[in-house]
Short mmCIF file of C-alpha atoms and ligand atoms in Angstrom, two decimals:
data_model
loop_
_atom_site.label_atom_id
_atom_site.label_comp_id
_atom_site.label_asym_id
_atom_site.label_seq_id
_atom_site.Cartn_x
_atom_site.Cartn_y
_atom_site.Cartn_z
CA MET A 1159 43.29 8.35 20.01
CA SER A 1160 45.28 10.51 17.51
CA SER A 1161 46.27 12.92 20.26
CA THR A 1162 47.80 9.83 22.43
CA ASP A 1163 51.48 9.67 22.63
CA PRO A 1164 52.50 6.43 21.01
CA GLN A 1165 54.88 6.10 23.96
CA GLU A 1166 52.04 5.50 26.30
CA LEU A 1167 50.38 2.59 24.09
CA PRO A 1168 50.99 -0.90 25.20
CA SER A 1169 53.15 -3.20 23.32
CA ALA A 1170 51.43 -6.28 21.51
CA ASP A 1171 52.52 -8.64 24.32
CA GLU A 1172 51.17 -6.41 26.99
CA LEU A 1173 48.11 -5.76 25.14
CA ALA A 1174 47.67 -9.64 24.69
CA ALA A 1175 48.19 -10.14 28.48
CA MET A 1176 45.48 -7.51 29.59
CA SER A 1177 42.08 -8.44 31.05
CA ARG A 1178 38.95 -7.42 29.33
CA GLU A 1179 38.41 -4.82 32.32
CA ASP A 1180 41.68 -3.50 31.87
CA LEU A 1181 41.07 -3.28 28.18
CA VAL A 1182 37.96 -1.42 28.69
CA LYS A 1183 39.66 1.10 31.12
CA LEU A 1184 42.66 1.47 28.74
CA GLY A 1185 40.13 2.09 25.78
CA ALA A 1186 38.44 4.95 27.73
CA LYS A 1187 41.83 6.49 28.80
CA LEU A 1188 43.22 6.14 25.20
CA ASP A 1189 39.98 7.90 23.88
CA GLY A 1190 40.30 10.58 26.09
CA VAL A 1191 37.01 9.31 27.94
CA GLU A 1192 36.37 9.79 31.50
CA ILE A 1193 33.89 7.52 32.93
CA ILE A 1194 31.88 9.22 35.36
CA GLU A 1195 29.39 6.48 36.16
CA TYR A 1196 29.09 2.92 34.65
CA PRO A 1197 26.68 1.22 37.22
CA ASP A 1198 25.46 -2.44 36.46
CA PRO A 1199 21.64 -2.06 36.19
CA PHE A 1200 21.13 -5.12 38.30
CA PRO A 1201 24.37 -5.50 40.73
CA VAL A 1202 22.48 -8.19 42.57
CA LYS A 1203 21.41 -11.10 40.04
CA GLY A 1204 18.17 -12.64 40.29
CA THR A 1205 16.25 -10.14 42.03
CA ARG A 1206 12.40 -9.69 41.54
CA ALA A 1207 13.03 -6.22 40.06
CA GLU A 1208 15.49 -7.85 37.57
CA LYS A 1209 12.74 -10.64 36.64
CA ARG A 1210 9.99 -8.30 36.54
CA ALA A 1211 12.04 -6.24 33.90
CA GLU A 1212 12.78 -9.40 32.07
CA ARG A 1213 9.00 -10.38 31.71
CA LEU A 1214 8.05 -6.95 30.61
CA VAL A 1215 10.62 -6.96 27.75
CA ALA A 1216 9.69 -10.68 26.77
CA LEU A 1217 5.92 -9.57 26.84
CA TRP A 1218 6.52 -6.92 24.22
CA PHE A 1219 8.37 -9.45 22.08
CA LEU A 1220 5.60 -11.93 22.56
CA LEU A 1221 3.00 -9.46 21.43
CA ALA A 1222 5.27 -8.86 18.28
CA ALA A 1223 4.94 -12.74 17.81
CA VAL A 1224 1.26 -12.65 18.28
CA ALA A 1225 0.73 -9.77 15.96
CA GLY A 1226 3.05 -11.09 13.33
CA LEU A 1227 1.13 -14.32 13.29
CA ALA A 1228 -2.23 -12.38 13.19
CA PHE A 1229 -0.98 -10.73 9.97
CA ALA A 1230 -0.16 -13.87 8.38
CA GLY A 1231 -3.62 -15.24 9.38
CA VAL A 1232 -5.44 -12.10 7.87
CA PHE A 1233 -3.41 -12.36 4.73
CA LEU A 1234 -4.30 -15.91 4.27
CA PHE A 1235 -7.68 -16.18 5.59
CA TRP A 1236 -9.38 -12.88 5.60
CA PRO A 1237 -12.00 -12.37 2.78
CA SER A 1238 -10.10 -10.25 0.37
CA ALA A 1239 -12.37 -10.58 -2.82
CA TYR A 1240 -13.93 -7.28 -3.71
CA LYS A 1241 -17.39 -6.53 -2.59
CA ALA A 1242 -19.43 -3.53 -3.53
CA PRO A 1243 -20.62 -1.41 -0.50
CA GLY A 1244 -23.97 -2.26 0.60
CA THR A 1245 -23.72 -5.93 -0.47
CA SER A 1246 -23.42 -8.97 1.83
CA GLY A 1247 -19.73 -9.46 3.05
CA TYR A 1248 -18.77 -5.91 2.29
CA ASP A 1249 -18.35 -4.99 6.12
CA LEU A 1250 -15.76 -8.03 6.53
CA TYR A 1251 -14.10 -7.12 3.07
CA SER A 1252 -13.54 -3.60 4.05
CA LEU A 1253 -11.65 -4.47 6.94
CA TYR A 1254 -9.16 -6.45 5.11
CA THR A 1255 -6.67 -3.56 4.31
CA PRO A 1256 -6.90 -2.04 7.73
CA MET A 1257 -6.59 -5.29 9.51
CA LEU A 1258 -3.19 -6.06 7.56
CA GLY A 1259 -2.04 -2.62 8.60
CA VAL A 1260 -2.90 -2.91 12.28
CA THR A 1261 -1.46 -6.38 12.64
CA LEU A 1262 1.72 -5.36 10.85
CA GLY A 1263 2.06 -2.12 12.53
CA LEU A 1264 1.67 -3.53 16.07
CA SER A 1265 4.06 -6.31 15.36
CA VAL A 1266 6.76 -3.85 14.04
CA ALA A 1267 5.82 -1.33 17.06
CA SER A 1268 6.03 -4.08 19.65
CA VAL A 1269 9.58 -5.18 18.44
CA GLY A 1270 10.71 -1.69 18.74
CA VAL A 1271 9.21 -1.09 22.19
CA GLY A 1272 10.76 -4.33 23.38
CA THR A 1273 13.97 -3.37 22.05
CA LEU A 1274 13.68 0.08 23.57
CA LEU A 1275 12.79 -1.37 27.14
CA TYR A 1276 15.68 -3.82 26.78
CA THR A 1277 18.10 -1.02 26.24
CA LYS A 1278 16.62 0.87 29.18
CA LYS A 1279 16.37 -1.77 31.63
CA PHE A 1280 19.53 -4.05 30.88
CA ILE A 1281 22.24 -1.78 29.13
CA PRO A 1282 24.43 -0.08 31.78
CA HIS A 1283 23.70 3.69 31.85
CA GLU A 1284 27.14 4.95 31.29
CA ILE A 1285 27.97 8.76 31.84
CA ALA A 1286 31.07 9.63 30.26
CA VAL A 1287 32.80 12.66 28.84
CA GLN A 1288 34.78 11.99 25.48
CA GLN A 1289 37.13 14.11 23.46
CA ARG A 1290 36.63 14.17 19.66
CA HIS A 1291 39.35 12.99 17.38
CA ASP A 1292 39.85 12.82 13.69
CA GLY A 1293 41.04 9.97 11.67
CA GLY A 1294 40.38 6.01 11.38
CA SER A 1295 40.99 3.67 14.31
CA THR A 1296 44.09 1.98 15.27
CA GLU A 1297 44.40 -1.62 16.17
CA VAL A 1298 44.41 -0.72 19.80
CA ASP A 1299 41.14 1.23 19.33
CA LYS A 1300 39.59 -1.87 17.57
CA ALA A 1301 40.73 -4.40 20.36
CA THR A 1302 39.55 -1.95 23.24
CA ILE A 1303 36.18 -1.22 21.52
CA ILE A 1304 35.57 -4.83 21.00
CA ALA A 1305 36.35 -5.57 24.73
CA HIS A 1306 34.08 -2.68 25.79
CA LEU A 1307 31.26 -4.20 23.76
CA ALA A 1308 31.73 -7.59 25.07
CA ASP A 1309 31.73 -6.29 28.70
CA ALA A 1310 28.50 -4.37 28.05
CA GLY A 1311 27.01 -7.74 26.83
CA THR A 1312 28.19 -9.56 29.80
CA ARG A 1313 26.79 -6.72 32.34
CA ASN A 1314 23.49 -6.62 30.84
CA GLY A 1315 23.51 -10.40 30.98
CA ILE A 1316 21.96 -11.10 27.47
CA ALA A 1317 23.66 -14.45 27.39
CA ARG A 1318 21.80 -15.81 30.63
CA ARG A 1319 18.39 -13.97 29.52
CA SER A 1320 17.15 -16.84 27.55
CA LEU A 1321 13.39 -15.69 27.92
CA ILE A 1322 14.31 -12.38 26.09
CA LYS A 1323 16.37 -14.15 23.60
CA ARG A 1324 13.87 -16.52 22.61
CA THR A 1325 10.99 -14.14 22.73
CA ALA A 1326 13.04 -11.61 20.86
CA GLY A 1327 13.62 -14.19 18.33
CA ILE A 1328 10.13 -15.35 18.01
CA GLY A 1329 8.92 -11.68 17.75
CA ALA A 1330 11.32 -10.65 15.23
CA GLY A 1331 10.73 -13.80 13.31
CA ALA A 1332 6.87 -13.27 13.41
CA MET A 1333 7.08 -9.56 12.29
CA GLY A 1334 9.63 -10.88 9.37
CA LEU A 1335 6.46 -12.67 8.20
CA GLY A 1336 5.35 -9.30 6.93
CA VAL A 1337 8.23 -8.81 4.78
CA GLY A 1338 8.11 -12.23 3.44
CA VAL A 1339 4.48 -11.83 2.55
CA PHE A 1340 5.57 -9.09 0.09
CA ALA A 1341 8.02 -11.50 -1.69
CA LEU A 1342 6.31 -14.78 -1.13
CA GLY A 1343 2.61 -13.94 -0.53
CA GLY A 1344 1.71 -14.45 -4.19
CA LEU A 1345 2.95 -18.14 -4.23
CA VAL A 1346 0.59 -18.83 -1.14
CA ARG A 1347 -2.47 -16.82 -2.15
CA ASP A 1348 -2.84 -16.47 -5.98
CA PRO A 1349 -3.77 -12.89 -6.87
CA TRP A 1350 -4.58 -13.99 -10.47
CA ALA A 1351 -7.13 -16.35 -9.22
CA GLN A 1352 -10.93 -15.68 -9.76
CA THR A 1353 -10.08 -14.17 -13.31
CA ASP A 1354 -13.71 -14.97 -14.35
CA SER A 1355 -15.18 -14.10 -11.07
CA PRO A 1356 -17.28 -10.79 -11.08
CA ASN A 1357 -15.16 -9.94 -8.14
CA SER A 1358 -11.83 -10.28 -9.85
CA LEU A 1359 -9.62 -7.24 -10.30
CA TRP A 1360 -9.61 -8.22 -14.00
CA HIS A 1361 -13.19 -6.90 -14.42
CA THR A 1362 -15.31 -4.10 -13.45
CA GLY A 1363 -19.06 -3.95 -13.21
CA TRP A 1364 -19.38 -3.58 -17.10
CA GLN A 1365 -18.51 -7.30 -17.26
CA HIS A 1366 -20.94 -9.33 -19.71
CA LYS A 1367 -22.81 -12.17 -18.09
CA ASP A 1368 -24.70 -14.80 -19.95
CA GLY A 1369 -24.92 -12.67 -23.09
CA GLU A 1370 -27.12 -10.02 -21.28
CA LYS A 1371 -26.72 -6.46 -22.66
CA VAL A 1372 -25.01 -3.94 -20.21
CA PHE A 1373 -26.82 -0.52 -20.60
CA LEU A 1374 -25.51 2.92 -19.44
CA ARG A 1375 -27.36 4.22 -16.82
CA LYS A 1376 -27.51 7.78 -15.13
CA ASP A 1377 -27.40 8.34 -11.23
CA THR A 1378 -30.38 10.20 -10.14
CA GLY A 1379 -29.70 9.87 -6.55
CA ASP A 1380 -32.30 7.02 -6.20
CA PRO A 1381 -30.80 3.62 -6.76
CA GLU A 1382 -34.26 2.26 -7.67
CA GLU A 1383 -34.92 4.87 -10.40
CA VAL A 1384 -33.28 3.54 -13.63
CA VAL A 1385 -32.82 6.10 -16.22
CA LEU A 1386 -30.96 4.92 -19.20
CA VAL A 1387 -29.36 7.10 -21.79
CA LYS A 1388 -30.17 7.61 -25.44
CA PRO A 1389 -27.86 9.62 -27.93
CA SER A 1390 -30.51 12.32 -28.38
CA ASP A 1391 -30.45 12.85 -24.46
CA MET A 1392 -26.91 14.74 -24.67
CA ASP A 1393 -26.13 18.06 -26.30
CA ALA A 1394 -23.01 18.36 -28.26
CA GLY A 1395 -20.03 19.26 -26.05
CA GLY A 1396 -21.86 17.53 -23.12
CA MET A 1397 -20.84 14.95 -20.50
CA GLU A 1398 -22.83 12.49 -18.43
CA THR A 1399 -21.54 10.17 -15.65
CA VAL A 1400 -22.94 6.73 -16.25
CA PHE A 1401 -22.94 3.27 -14.49
CA PRO A 1402 -23.81 -0.17 -15.82
CA PHE A 1403 -27.31 -1.63 -15.51
CA ARG A 1404 -28.56 -5.03 -16.59
CA GLU A 1405 -32.40 -5.49 -17.15
CA SER A 1406 -32.21 -8.72 -15.11
CA GLU A 1407 -31.33 -6.49 -12.06
CA ARG A 1408 -34.11 -4.02 -12.35
CA LYS A 1409 -35.93 -5.40 -9.13
CA ASP A 1410 -32.68 -6.34 -7.39
CA HIS A 1411 -32.17 -3.28 -5.01
CA GLU A 1412 -28.86 -4.58 -3.58
CA ALA A 1413 -27.40 -5.04 -7.30
CA LEU A 1414 -28.82 -1.78 -8.45
CA SER A 1415 -27.10 0.08 -5.37
CA ALA A 1416 -24.01 -1.76 -5.71
CA ALA A 1417 -23.56 -0.87 -9.38
CA LEU A 1418 -23.62 2.81 -8.30
CA LYS A 1419 -21.12 2.40 -5.72
CA ARG A 1420 -18.57 0.17 -7.02
CA SER A 1421 -15.39 2.22 -7.61
CA ASP A 1422 -14.35 1.10 -11.01
CA ASN A 1423 -17.69 1.61 -12.48
CA PRO A 1424 -18.21 5.27 -13.02
CA VAL A 1425 -17.66 6.01 -16.74
CA MET A 1426 -17.59 9.52 -18.46
CA LEU A 1427 -19.88 9.82 -21.62
CA ILE A 1428 -18.61 12.52 -23.63
CA ARG A 1429 -20.60 13.94 -26.72
CA LEU A 1430 -18.06 15.76 -28.73
CA ARG A 1431 -18.93 19.04 -30.88
CA PRO A 1432 -19.24 17.99 -34.38
CA GLU A 1433 -16.21 20.35 -35.47
CA ASP A 1434 -14.15 18.58 -32.79
CA ALA A 1435 -15.18 14.99 -33.81
CA ALA A 1436 -13.73 15.48 -37.14
CA LYS A 1437 -10.15 16.01 -35.32
CA VAL A 1438 -10.24 12.67 -33.44
CA ILE A 1439 -7.37 10.29 -33.31
CA LYS A 1440 -8.36 6.82 -32.22
CA ALA A 1441 -6.22 4.38 -30.44
CA GLN A 1442 -5.07 1.27 -32.07
CA GLY A 1443 -7.55 -1.60 -31.84
CA GLN A 1444 -10.23 0.69 -30.39
CA GLU A 1445 -11.19 2.28 -33.70
CA ASP A 1446 -14.95 1.19 -33.13
CA PHE A 1447 -15.28 1.90 -29.44
CA ASN A 1448 -17.13 5.10 -29.99
CA TYR A 1449 -20.73 5.48 -31.22
CA GLY A 1450 -20.58 8.45 -33.54
CA ASP A 1451 -19.71 11.47 -31.62
CA TYR A 1452 -20.08 9.47 -28.21
CA TYR A 1453 -17.00 8.44 -26.40
CA ALA A 1454 -16.99 6.68 -23.08
CA TYR A 1455 -13.83 6.83 -20.81
CA THR A 1456 -13.43 5.38 -17.36
CA LYS A 1457 -13.57 8.15 -14.75
CA ILE A 1458 -10.84 6.44 -12.70
CA CYS A 1459 -7.41 8.35 -13.31
CA SER A 1460 -4.81 5.91 -14.72
CA HIS A 1461 -2.45 7.76 -12.16
CA LEU A 1462 -3.51 6.97 -8.76
CA GLY A 1463 -7.40 6.22 -9.22
CA CYS A 1464 -8.83 9.54 -8.44
CA PRO A 1465 -12.14 10.45 -10.22
CA THR A 1466 -11.23 12.44 -13.26
CA SER A 1467 -14.48 14.31 -12.86
CA LEU A 1468 -13.87 17.33 -15.18
CA TYR A 1469 -14.45 17.62 -18.94
CA GLU A 1470 -13.62 21.10 -20.47
CA GLN A 1471 -15.65 21.42 -23.50
CA ARG A 1472 -13.60 24.21 -25.01
CA THR A 1473 -10.14 22.46 -24.95
CA ASN A 1474 -11.58 18.78 -24.94
CA ARG A 1475 -9.45 18.11 -21.97
CA ILE A 1476 -10.39 15.57 -19.20
CA LEU A 1477 -8.98 16.81 -15.85
CA CYS A 1478 -8.06 14.92 -12.78
CA PRO A 1479 -8.28 17.20 -9.71
CA CYS A 1480 -5.90 15.06 -7.63
CA HIS A 1481 -2.56 15.76 -9.18
CA GLN A 1482 -3.67 17.72 -12.17
CA SER A 1483 -3.24 15.03 -14.89
CA GLN A 1484 -4.89 16.21 -18.15
CA PHE A 1485 -6.08 13.70 -20.87
CA ASN A 1486 -6.80 14.63 -24.52
CA ALA A 1487 -10.53 13.56 -25.20
CA LEU A 1488 -9.67 14.13 -29.04
CA GLU A 1489 -6.76 11.71 -28.92
CA TYR A 1490 -8.17 8.42 -27.09
CA ALA A 1491 -7.95 10.25 -23.75
CA LYS A 1492 -4.08 10.16 -23.65
CA PRO A 1493 -2.36 12.02 -21.04
CA ILE A 1494 -0.95 15.47 -22.04
CA PHE A 1495 -0.18 17.04 -18.68
CA GLY A 1496 0.69 15.74 -15.04
CA PRO A 1497 1.87 12.69 -13.45
CA ALA A 1498 -0.52 10.05 -15.45
CA THR A 1499 1.37 8.20 -18.12
CA ARG A 1500 -1.47 5.91 -19.60
CA LYS A 1501 -4.67 6.88 -21.46
CA LEU A 1502 -8.03 6.49 -19.71
CA ALA A 1503 -9.75 3.21 -20.38
CA GLN A 1504 -12.21 3.44 -23.10
CA LEU A 1505 -15.55 1.48 -22.86
CA PRO A 1506 -16.72 0.26 -26.20
CA ILE A 1507 -20.33 1.48 -26.77
CA ALA A 1508 -23.18 1.23 -29.18
CA VAL A 1509 -26.84 1.59 -29.49
CA ASP A 1510 -29.36 -0.96 -28.97
CA GLU A 1511 -31.57 -1.21 -32.17
CA GLU A 1512 -34.53 -2.34 -30.34
CA THR A 1513 -34.76 0.22 -27.41
CA GLY A 1514 -32.60 3.07 -28.68
CA TYR A 1515 -30.60 2.97 -25.54
CA LEU A 1516 -26.62 3.03 -25.20
CA TYR A 1517 -25.21 -0.07 -24.08
CA ALA A 1518 -21.51 -1.42 -23.44
CA ARG A 1519 -20.44 -3.95 -26.18
CA SER A 1520 -18.13 -5.47 -23.51
CA ASP A 1521 -16.20 -4.73 -20.31
CA PHE A 1522 -13.13 -2.65 -20.64
CA THR A 1523 -10.29 -4.28 -22.52
CA GLU A 1524 -7.47 -2.68 -20.79
CA PRO A 1525 -6.45 -1.52 -17.27
CA VAL A 1526 -8.92 0.86 -15.37
CA GLY A 1527 -7.09 3.07 -13.06
CA PRO A 1528 -3.52 2.39 -11.65
CA ALA A 1529 -2.10 -0.32 -13.69
CA PHE A 1530 -2.96 -3.41 -11.98
CA TRP A 1531 -3.53 -5.55 -15.20
CA GLU A 1532 -0.17 -4.60 -16.40
CA ARG A 1533 1.77 -5.99 -13.63
CA LYS A 1534 1.35 -9.64 -14.86
CA SER A 1535 3.16 -9.28 -17.94
S1 LIG B 872 -4.73 10.50 -9.51
FE1 LIG B 872 -5.24 11.63 -11.22
S2 LIG B 872 -3.52 12.67 -11.40
FE2 LIG B 872 -2.99 11.66 -9.71
#
């Protein structure tokens, strides 16, 4: 436009008197655009081909709507309470997150495909050559481009394609449900419900029930073989991975197996060397969580939940292999390197005087893994 001689521009009166088609042509000319082809996609209205194209676009928008509603249905009604692998209901529970992803993904993709098809089928496939120019747009530019857009709208017939308009509205609306769920879902489905349920995210498998002691158990590879831990079983500087065990579940194959599989159950039991034990700094309020030189920390990394499976005896560091976070076992497992910002949760332990086995005095009292509990406050 900046290259156009102002003498060639129409006056305000001339501009107001021009038809939309004239304005389109003028706009192209003033922009140095040579329109080579500007075909109407369906010059004869109401043909079978046009109706077919319209139905195809509408079908995708309808699919978006169905998938969006399915997403809402899955979010509201699919069983989402945690089930350990191998327990009844696990198969359905394990599909919860994938189903949310599939339905929302299908809804978004369908809106995208519908929009693409609409553009391909109904927007005139203009072929034009345009010169580049610098600077902002003039009033003439603005008037002509608006006319151009309005003309394209008329030619692609969106005003009279009510099937497409309605299905696009329904599809986009249902897809928008997915976005709404993130903001409003918590009002419909309370994530803080089931606080006392064993499946609540507030508890791990170390939760105490009916006053029964929860012992520390090794995993021998056989769920039926219960091997509990006595302090004398471990050498100084040693580490053992342990899981919860209740005497009442000794004959319950499903419970025994589930305890070994539940993701927030694994605990790293560390026996510090005597010379290191003297240097320990304890977390406030957790001064009695250890039993002598024995400290029990969750194996679930506070960064993104990987297993912190390495304990380096020489440096007393607990390492997470995922993103290299390191925690100091001598200072309440606080992070000293890497992306983790919170300490590893510590399990309070003691020795059962009757049997001599180590047991957990309670469930964890702080968040295990990524900070779910902290989000409430
Ligand atoms: S999950 Fe452990 S460092 Fe990222």
